[in-house]
Coordinates of C-alpha atoms in Angstrom, one line a residue:
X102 CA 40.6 81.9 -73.2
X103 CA 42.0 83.5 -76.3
X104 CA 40.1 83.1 -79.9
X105 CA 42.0 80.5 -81.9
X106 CA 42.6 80.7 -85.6
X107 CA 40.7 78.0 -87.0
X108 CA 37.7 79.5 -84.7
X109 CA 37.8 82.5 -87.5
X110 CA 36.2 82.7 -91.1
X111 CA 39.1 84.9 -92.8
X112 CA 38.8 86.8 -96.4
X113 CA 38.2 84.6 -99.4
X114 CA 37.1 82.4 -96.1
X115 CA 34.8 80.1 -98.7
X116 CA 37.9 78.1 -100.0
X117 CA 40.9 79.4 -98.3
X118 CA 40.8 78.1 -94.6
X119 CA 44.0 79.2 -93.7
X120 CA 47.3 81.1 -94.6
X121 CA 50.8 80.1 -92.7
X122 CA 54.4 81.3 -93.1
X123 CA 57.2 79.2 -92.2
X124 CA 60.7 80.2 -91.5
X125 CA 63.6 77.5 -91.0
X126 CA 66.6 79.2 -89.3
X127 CA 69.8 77.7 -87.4
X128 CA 72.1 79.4 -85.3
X129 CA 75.6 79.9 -85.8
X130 CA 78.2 77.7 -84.1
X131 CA 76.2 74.6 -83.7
X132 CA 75.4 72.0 -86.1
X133 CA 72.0 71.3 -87.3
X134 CA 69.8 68.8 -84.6
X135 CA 70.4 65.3 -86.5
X136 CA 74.0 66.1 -85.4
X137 CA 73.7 67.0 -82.0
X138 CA 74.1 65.9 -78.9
X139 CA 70.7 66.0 -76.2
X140 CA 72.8 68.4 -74.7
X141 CA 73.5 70.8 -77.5
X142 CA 69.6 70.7 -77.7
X143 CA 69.0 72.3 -74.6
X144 CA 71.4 74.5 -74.8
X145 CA 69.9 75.8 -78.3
X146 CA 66.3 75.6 -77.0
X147 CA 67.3 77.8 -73.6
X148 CA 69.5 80.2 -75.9
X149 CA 66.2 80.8 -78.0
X150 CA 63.8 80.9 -75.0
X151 CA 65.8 83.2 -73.4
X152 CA 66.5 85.1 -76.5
X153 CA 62.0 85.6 -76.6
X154 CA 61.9 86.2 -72.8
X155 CA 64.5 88.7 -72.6
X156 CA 63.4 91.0 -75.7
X157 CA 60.9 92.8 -73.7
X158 CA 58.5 92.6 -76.5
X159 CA 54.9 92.0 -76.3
X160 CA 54.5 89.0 -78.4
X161 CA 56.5 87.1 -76.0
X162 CA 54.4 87.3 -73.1
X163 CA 51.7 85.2 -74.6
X164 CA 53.8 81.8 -75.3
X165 CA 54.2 79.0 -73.7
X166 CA 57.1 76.4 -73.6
X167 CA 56.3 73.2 -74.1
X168 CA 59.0 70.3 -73.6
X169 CA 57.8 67.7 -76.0
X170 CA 59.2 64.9 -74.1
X171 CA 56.9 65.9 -71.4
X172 CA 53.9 65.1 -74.0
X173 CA 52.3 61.9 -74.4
X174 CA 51.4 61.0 -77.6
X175 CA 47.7 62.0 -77.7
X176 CA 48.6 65.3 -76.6
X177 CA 51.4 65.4 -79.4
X178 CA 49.2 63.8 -81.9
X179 CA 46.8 66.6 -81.2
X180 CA 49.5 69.8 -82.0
X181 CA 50.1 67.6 -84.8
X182 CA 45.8 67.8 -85.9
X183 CA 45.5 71.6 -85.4
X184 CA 48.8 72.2 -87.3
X185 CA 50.9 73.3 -84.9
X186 CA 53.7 71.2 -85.4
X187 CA 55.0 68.8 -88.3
X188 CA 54.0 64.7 -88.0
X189 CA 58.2 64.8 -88.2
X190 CA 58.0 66.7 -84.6
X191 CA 55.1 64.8 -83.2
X192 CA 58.1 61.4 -82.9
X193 CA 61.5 60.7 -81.1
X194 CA 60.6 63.7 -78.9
X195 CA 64.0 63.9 -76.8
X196 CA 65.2 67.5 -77.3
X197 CA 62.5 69.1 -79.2
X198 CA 60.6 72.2 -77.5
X199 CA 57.9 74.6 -78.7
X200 CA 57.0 77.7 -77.8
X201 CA 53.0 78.6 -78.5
X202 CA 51.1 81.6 -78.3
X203 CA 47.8 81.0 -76.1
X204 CA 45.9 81.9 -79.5
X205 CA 47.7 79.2 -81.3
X206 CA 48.9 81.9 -84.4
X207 CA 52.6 81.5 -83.6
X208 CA 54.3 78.2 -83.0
X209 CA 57.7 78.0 -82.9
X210 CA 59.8 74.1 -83.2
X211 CA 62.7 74.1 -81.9
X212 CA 65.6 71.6 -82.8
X213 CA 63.1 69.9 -85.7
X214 CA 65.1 69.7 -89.0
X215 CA 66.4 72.9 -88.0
X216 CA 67.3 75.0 -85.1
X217 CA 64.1 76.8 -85.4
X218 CA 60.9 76.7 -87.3
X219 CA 59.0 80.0 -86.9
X220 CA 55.2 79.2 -88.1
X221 CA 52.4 81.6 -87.9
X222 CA 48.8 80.8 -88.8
X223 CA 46.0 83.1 -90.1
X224 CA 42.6 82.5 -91.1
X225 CA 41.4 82.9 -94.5
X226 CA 43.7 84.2 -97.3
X227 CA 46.0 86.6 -95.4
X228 CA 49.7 85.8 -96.6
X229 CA 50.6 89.4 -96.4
X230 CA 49.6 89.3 -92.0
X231 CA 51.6 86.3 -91.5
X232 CA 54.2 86.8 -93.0
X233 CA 54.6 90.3 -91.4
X234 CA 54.2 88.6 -88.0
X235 CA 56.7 86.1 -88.4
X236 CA 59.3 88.6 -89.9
X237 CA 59.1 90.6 -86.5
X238 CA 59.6 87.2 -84.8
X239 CA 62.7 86.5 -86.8
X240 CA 64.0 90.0 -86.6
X241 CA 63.9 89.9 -82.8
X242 CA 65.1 86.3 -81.9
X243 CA 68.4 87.3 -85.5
X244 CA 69.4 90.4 -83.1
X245 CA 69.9 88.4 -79.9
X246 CA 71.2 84.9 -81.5
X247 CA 72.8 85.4 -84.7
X248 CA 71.4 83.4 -87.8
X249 CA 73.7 81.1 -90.1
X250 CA 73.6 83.1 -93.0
X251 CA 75.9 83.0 -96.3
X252 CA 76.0 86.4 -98.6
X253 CA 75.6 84.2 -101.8
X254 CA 73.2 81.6 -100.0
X255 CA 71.2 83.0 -98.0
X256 CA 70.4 81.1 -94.8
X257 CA 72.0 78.0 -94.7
X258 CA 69.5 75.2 -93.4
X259 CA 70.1 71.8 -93.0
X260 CA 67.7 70.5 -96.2
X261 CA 69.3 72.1 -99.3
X262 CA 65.6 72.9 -100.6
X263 CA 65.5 75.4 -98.0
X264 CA 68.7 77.3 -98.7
X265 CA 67.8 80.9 -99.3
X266 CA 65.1 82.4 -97.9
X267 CA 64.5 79.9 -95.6
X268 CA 60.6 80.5 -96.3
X269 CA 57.9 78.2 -97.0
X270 CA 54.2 79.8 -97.2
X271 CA 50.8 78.0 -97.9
X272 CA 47.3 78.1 -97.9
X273 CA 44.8 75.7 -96.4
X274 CA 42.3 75.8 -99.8
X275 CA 39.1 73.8 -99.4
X276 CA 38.6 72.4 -103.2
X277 CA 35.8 69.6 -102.9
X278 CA 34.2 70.4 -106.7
X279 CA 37.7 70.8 -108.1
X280 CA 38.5 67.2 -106.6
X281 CA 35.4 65.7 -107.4
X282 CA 36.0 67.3 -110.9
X283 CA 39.3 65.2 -111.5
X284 CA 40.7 68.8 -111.8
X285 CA 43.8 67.8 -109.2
X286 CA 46.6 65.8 -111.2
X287 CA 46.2 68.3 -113.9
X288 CA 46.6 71.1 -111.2
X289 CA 49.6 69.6 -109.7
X290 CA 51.6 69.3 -113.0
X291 CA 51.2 72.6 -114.1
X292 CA 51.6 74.2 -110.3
X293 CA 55.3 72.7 -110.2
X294 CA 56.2 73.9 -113.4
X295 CA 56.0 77.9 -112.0
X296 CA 57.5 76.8 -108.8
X297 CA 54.3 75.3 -106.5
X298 CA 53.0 72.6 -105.1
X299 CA 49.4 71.1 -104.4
X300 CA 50.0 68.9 -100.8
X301 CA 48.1 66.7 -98.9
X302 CA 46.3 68.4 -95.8
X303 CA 49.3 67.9 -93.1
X304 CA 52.2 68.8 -96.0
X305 CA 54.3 67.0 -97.9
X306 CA 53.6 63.3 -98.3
X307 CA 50.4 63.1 -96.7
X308 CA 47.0 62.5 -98.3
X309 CA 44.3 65.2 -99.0
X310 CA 41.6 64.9 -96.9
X311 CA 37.8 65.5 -97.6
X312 CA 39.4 68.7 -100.8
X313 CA 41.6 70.1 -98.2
X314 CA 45.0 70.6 -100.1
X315 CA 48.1 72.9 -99.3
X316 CA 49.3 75.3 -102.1
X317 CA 52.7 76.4 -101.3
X318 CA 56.0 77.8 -103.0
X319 CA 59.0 75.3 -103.6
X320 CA 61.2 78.0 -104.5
X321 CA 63.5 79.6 -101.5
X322 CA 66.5 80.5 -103.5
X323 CA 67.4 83.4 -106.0
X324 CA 63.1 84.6 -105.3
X325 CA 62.6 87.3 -102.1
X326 CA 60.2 86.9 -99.4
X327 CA 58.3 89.2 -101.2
X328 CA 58.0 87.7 -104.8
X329 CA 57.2 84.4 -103.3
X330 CA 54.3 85.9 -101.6
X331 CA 52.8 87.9 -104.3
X332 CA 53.1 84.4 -106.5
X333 CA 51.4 82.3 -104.1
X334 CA 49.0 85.1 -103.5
X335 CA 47.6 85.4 -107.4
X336 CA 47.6 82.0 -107.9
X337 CA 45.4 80.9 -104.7
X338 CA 42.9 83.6 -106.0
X339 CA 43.2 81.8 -109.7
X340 CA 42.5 78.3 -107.8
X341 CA 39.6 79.7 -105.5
X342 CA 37.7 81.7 -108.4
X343 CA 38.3 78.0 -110.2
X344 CA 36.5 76.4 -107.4
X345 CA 33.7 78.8 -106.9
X346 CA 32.5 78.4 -110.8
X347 CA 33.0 74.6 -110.6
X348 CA 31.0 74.5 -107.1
X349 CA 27.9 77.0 -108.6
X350 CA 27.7 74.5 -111.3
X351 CA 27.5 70.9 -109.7
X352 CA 25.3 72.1 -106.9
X353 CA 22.4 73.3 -110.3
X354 CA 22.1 69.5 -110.3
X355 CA 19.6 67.9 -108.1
X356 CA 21.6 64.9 -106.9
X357 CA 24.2 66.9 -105.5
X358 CA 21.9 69.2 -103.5
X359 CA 19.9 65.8 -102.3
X360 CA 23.8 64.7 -101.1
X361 CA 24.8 67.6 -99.8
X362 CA 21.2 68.3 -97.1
X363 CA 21.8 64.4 -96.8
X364 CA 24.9 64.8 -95.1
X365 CA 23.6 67.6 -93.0
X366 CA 20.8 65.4 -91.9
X367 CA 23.2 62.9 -90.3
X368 CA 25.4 65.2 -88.6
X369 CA 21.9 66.4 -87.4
X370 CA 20.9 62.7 -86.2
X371 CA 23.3 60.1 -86.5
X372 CA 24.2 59.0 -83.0
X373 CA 28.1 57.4 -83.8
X374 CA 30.1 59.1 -86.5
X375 CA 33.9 58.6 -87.0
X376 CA 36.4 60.6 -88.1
X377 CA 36.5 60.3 -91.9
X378 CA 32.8 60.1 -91.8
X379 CA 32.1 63.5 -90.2
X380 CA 35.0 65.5 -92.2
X381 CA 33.1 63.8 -95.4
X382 CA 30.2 65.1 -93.7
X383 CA 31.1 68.8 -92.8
X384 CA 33.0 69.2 -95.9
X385 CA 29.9 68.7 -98.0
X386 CA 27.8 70.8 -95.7
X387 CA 30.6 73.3 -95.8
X388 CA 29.4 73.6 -99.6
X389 CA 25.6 73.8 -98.8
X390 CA 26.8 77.0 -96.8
X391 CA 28.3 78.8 -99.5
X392 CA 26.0 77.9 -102.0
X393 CA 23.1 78.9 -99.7
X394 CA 21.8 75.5 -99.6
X395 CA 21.6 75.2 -95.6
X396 CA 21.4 78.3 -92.7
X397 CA 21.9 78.7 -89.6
X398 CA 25.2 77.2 -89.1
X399 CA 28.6 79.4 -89.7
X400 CA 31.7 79.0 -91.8
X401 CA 33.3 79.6 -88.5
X402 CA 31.5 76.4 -86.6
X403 CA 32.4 74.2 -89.7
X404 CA 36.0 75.0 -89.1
X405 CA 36.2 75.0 -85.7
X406 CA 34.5 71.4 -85.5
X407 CA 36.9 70.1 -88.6
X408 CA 39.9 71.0 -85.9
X409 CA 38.5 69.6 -82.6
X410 CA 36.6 66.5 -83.8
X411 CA 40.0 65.3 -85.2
X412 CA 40.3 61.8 -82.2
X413 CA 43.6 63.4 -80.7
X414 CA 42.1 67.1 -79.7
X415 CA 39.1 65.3 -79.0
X416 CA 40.5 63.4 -76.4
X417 CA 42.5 66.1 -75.3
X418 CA 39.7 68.4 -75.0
X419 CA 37.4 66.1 -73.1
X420 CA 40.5 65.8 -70.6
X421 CA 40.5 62.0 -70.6
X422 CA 42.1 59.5 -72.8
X423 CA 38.5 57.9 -75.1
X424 CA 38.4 54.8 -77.1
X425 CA 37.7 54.9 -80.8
X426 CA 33.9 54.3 -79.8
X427 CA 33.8 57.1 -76.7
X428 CA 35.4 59.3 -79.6
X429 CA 32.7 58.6 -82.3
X430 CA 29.9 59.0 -79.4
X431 CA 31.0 62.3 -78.6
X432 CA 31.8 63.2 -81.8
X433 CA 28.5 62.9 -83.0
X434 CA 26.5 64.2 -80.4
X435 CA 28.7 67.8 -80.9
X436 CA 28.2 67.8 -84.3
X437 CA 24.3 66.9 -83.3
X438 CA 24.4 70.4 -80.6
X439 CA 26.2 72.2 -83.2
X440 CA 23.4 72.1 -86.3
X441 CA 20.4 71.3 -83.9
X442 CA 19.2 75.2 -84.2
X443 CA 19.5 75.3 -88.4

């Protein structure tokens, strides 16, 4: 089975879990999905898969296609938890597709907001390897379908905001100290002023979860690919070096190191432990590790479990629908295997 993403610690790994490019395209001569017919989905969603099957490159080998309507909604909820697909995909199912790669790097939504959202995930702070993935992606699906694209627009996408460029890059930061700090609201202001945004963990309108945040660009119009990279790039390395000093210094006081091997303790011990309780849990011991508080558990682990002990995947991975109490069972006795050699 291939090595997923989130299974990887990635460069500047300590606070930057993740780096994803998104692309939002449409084909020509059809109108954008809130306009068409279940029909004209299919159509779109065979042009593109045919358009990836017949381009005899390598890449398209390794994806699947998945017929959402075919998914229940655990199995939905779960693409949703690992980040595959937008909570916007994840409902009213009828007509949407994806195609996924077995390694879970490239998802691509088809008939979504727009005809085509080309997503690829990396671990750590790696803009520059996503992004170059998912511009040979676009380049080989542009030649065989043909993009709507304007000369003084730019590619023309069914949510104004998106005119342009089409792009929309983020990283997954892990900011617990800044958070705790009351550093966030003062973050946010000053990040949408140069053309940013600090999100909740699953994008726009959603909540942060246990420091997780999205920084991303707002800007897809009059900036190239390649400026909008370079911005995000130097301000995710301001925002992690920010973190790092903040996290050195409230892990000096004792209550916070008490908290912090507290917290591995019960993931250790505990016999039932929910959902919010064990990200609260593994977020704080995710600290411990980079301050060198606690050994013998791996970046890598941390991340993995913060994916799969999400209820959705963890139903899906146990191959059989769980209640909420099966879930926090299970969940607890991984997270017990998973620190019992520290």
């Amino acid at each position: 089975m291939a090595e997923k993403w989130y299974e990887k610690n990635g460069l500047e790994g300590d606070v930057a879990i993740s780096s994803r490019i998104r692309l939002a395209r449409n084909l020509k001569n059809y109108p954008f999905p809130h306009l068409m017919s279940l029909q004209q989905k299919n159509e779109v969603a065979n042009k593109i898969r045919e358009a990836l099957e017949g381009s005899n490159s390598y890449i398209a080998a390794t994806f699947r296609f998945i017929n959402m309507a075919q998914l229940n909604d655990t199995e939905a909820g779960s693409l949703m938890e690992r980040h595959l697909i937008s909570p916007v995909f994840a409902q009213n199912r009828a007509g949407k597709y994806l195609l996924l790669t077995d390694d879970e790097t490239i998802s691509i939504m088809i008939n979504e907001e727009d005809h085509l959202r080309i997503q690829v995930l990396s671990e750590g702070l790696s803009l520059k390897k996503a992004y170059d993935t998912a511009d040979k992606i676009d380049t080989l699906l542009d030649n065989s379908l043909g993009f709507a694209f304007h000369n003084k627009l730019g590619y023309l996408t069914q949510c104004p905001t998106n005119l342009g460029t089409g792009l929309r890059a983020s990283v997954m930061l892990h900011i617990p100290a800044l958070e705790s700090g009351g550093a966030i609201p003062r973050l946010e202001d000053n990040l949408s002023k140069i053309g940013l945004a600090l999100r909740g963990t699953f994008g726009e309108g959603t909540d942060a979860q246990v420091g997780l945040y999205q920084l991303s660009n707002q800007v897809t119009l009059g900036l190239s690919e390649k400026n909008a990279i370079e911005n995000l790039q130097n301000v995710a390395l301001q925002l992690i070096t920010k973190e790092r000093d903040m996290r050195n210094e409230i892990c000096r006081r004792t209550e916070i190191r008490d908290y912090i091997m507290r917290c591995f303790g019960t993931l250790r011990y505990a016999v039932v432990i929910s959902h919010g309780e064990g990200l609260k849990l593994l977020s704080a011991v995710r600290m411990g590790i980079n301050e060198k508080l606690i050994n013998g558990i791996s970046l890598d682990t941390v991340n993995k479990l913060m994916i799969e002990l999400q209820p959705c995947t963890l139903s899906v991975n146990s191959g059989k629908q769980l209640s909420p109490q099966q879930r926090d069972i299970m969940r607890a006795d991984i997270l017990n295997k998973s620190t019992a050699h520290s």
